[in-house]
XYZ file of C-alpha atoms in Angstrom:
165
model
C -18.863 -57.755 15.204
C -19.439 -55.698 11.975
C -19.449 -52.128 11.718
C -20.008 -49.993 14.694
C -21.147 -46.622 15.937
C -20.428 -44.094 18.059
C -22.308 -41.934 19.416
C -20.976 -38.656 17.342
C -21.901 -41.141 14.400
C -25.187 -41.454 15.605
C -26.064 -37.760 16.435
C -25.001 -36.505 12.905
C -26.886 -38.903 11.195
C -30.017 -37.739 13.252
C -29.127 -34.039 12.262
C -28.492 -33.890 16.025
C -25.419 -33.290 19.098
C -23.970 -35.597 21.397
C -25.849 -33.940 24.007
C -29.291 -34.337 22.321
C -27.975 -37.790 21.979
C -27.396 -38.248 25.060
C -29.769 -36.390 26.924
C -32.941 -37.270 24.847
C -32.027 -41.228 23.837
C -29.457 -42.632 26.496
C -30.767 -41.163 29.222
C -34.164 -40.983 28.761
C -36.436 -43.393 30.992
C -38.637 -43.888 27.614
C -35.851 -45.984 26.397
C -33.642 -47.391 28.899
C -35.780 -50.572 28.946
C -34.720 -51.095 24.980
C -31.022 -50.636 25.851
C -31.092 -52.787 28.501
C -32.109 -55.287 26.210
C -29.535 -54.253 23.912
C -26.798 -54.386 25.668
C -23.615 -57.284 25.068
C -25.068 -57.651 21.546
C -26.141 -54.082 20.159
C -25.110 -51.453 22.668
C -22.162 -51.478 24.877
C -22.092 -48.692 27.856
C -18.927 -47.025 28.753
C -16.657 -48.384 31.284
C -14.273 -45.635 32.699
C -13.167 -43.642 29.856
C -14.633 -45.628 27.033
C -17.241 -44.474 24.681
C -20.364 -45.818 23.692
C -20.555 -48.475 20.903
C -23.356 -49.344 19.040
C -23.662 -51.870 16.555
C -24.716 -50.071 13.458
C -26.937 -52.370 11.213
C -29.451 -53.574 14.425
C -28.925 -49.845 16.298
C -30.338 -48.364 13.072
C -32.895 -50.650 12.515
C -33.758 -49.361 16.213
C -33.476 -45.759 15.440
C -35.888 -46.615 12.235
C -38.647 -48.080 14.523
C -38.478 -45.235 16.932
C -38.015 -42.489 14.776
C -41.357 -40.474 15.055
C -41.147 -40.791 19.320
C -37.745 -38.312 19.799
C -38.661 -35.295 20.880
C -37.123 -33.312 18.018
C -37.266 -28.966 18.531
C -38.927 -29.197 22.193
C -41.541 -31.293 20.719
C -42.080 -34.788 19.849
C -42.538 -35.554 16.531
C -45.089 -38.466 17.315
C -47.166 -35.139 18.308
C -48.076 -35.061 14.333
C -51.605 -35.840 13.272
C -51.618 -39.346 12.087
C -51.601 -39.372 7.764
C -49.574 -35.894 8.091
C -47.727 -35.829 4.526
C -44.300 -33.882 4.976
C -44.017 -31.190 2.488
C -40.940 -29.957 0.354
C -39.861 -26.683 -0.262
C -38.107 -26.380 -3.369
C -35.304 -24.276 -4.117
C -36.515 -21.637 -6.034
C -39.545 -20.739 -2.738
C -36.520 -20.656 -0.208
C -34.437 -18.086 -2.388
C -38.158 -16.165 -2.321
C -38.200 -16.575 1.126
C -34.602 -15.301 1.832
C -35.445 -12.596 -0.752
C -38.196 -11.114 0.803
C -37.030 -11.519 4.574
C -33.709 -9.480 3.093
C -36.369 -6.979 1.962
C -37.813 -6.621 5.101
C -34.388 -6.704 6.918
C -36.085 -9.525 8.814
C -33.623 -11.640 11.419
C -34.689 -15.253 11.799
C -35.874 -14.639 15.293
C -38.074 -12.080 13.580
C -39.386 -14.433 11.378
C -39.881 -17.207 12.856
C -42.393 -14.769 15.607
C -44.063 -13.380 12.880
C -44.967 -17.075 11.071
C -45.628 -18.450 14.238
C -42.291 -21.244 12.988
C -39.559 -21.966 15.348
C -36.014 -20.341 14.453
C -34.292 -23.633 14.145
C -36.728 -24.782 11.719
C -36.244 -21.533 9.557
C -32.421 -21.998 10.363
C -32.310 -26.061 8.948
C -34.007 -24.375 5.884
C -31.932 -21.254 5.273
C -28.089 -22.958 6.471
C -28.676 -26.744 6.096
C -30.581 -27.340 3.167
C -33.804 -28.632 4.946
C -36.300 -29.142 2.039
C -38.959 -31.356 4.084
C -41.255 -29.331 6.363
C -44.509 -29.852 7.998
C -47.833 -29.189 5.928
C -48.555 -26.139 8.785
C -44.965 -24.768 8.052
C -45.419 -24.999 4.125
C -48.671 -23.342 4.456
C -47.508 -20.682 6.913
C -44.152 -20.091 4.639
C -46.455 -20.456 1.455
C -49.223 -17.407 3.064
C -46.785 -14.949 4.234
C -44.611 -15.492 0.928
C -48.279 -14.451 -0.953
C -49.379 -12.215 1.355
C -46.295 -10.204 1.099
C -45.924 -9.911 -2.560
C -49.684 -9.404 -3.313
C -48.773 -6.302 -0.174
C -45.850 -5.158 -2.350
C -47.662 -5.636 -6.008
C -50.678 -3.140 -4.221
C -48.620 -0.559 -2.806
C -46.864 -0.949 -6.639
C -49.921 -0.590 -8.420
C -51.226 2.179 -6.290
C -48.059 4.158 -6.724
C -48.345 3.886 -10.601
C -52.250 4.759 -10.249
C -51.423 8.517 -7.909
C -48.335 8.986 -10.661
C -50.588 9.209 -13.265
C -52.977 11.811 -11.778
């Protein structure tokens, strides 16, 4: 039989819950046709109290196919434009980002309205290390990060410029 999966196993590796797991794959009418097909070699539904097994080589090679089609944050990810390259923040722009929403005494929520960016995407990047974002996000992260600075370095400047008089 091989290794197998639960679906706990599943969900974490998806950066997801058992609900989403649930709720969005298991039970959704998008896929219960692949399942189906599935099942006695691949999947095996829960009888009573038992949980759901999956075997893990073909179930990932499933999850690999269909990857881009979960709805992932309230939208589907397949909603992309086709030839969208992710992006990657690196380190050193999220510390600039926490920096300057510090500054501001900015709360996620807060943020994420201002940027137009969900809070759990800001909330991946700030608590779990999410480094691959959307070229929209990047550029919307990128702007405001600018945008504020270039505020702050004006407001500087001008300071220096009334001192002096």
């Amino acid at each position: 039989m091989g290794r197998t999966w639960k679906i706990h196993d599943i969900a974490q590796r998806l950066n997801k819950g058992d609900n989403w797991m649930r709720k969005d794959i298991l039970n959704n009418s998008r896929y219960l046709d692949d399942l189906r097909r599935m099942e006695e070699e691949t999947v095996w539904k829960p009888h009573g109290a038992s949980p759901w097994m999956f075997k893990a080589t073909t179930f990932a090679q499933w999850l690999e196919e269909h990857l881009t089609a979960f709805p992932m944050n309230g939208t589907e990810v397949s909603n992309r434009k086709d030839g969208e390259i992710p992006m990657y923040l690196t380190d050193k722009q999220v510390i600039a980002i926490k920096r300057k929403r510090g500054e501001l005494n900015l709360s996620v929520v807060a943020l994420g309205r201002k940027l137009n960016v969900s809070r759990w995407t800001l909330d991946n990047i700030f608590k779990r290390n999410h480094r691959k974002v959307t070229p929209a996000t990047y550029k919307k992260l990128s702007d405001w990060l600018i945008d504020e600075y270039a505020t702050q370095d004006l407001k500087d400047s001008t300071a220096v410029a009334t001192q002096d008089k």
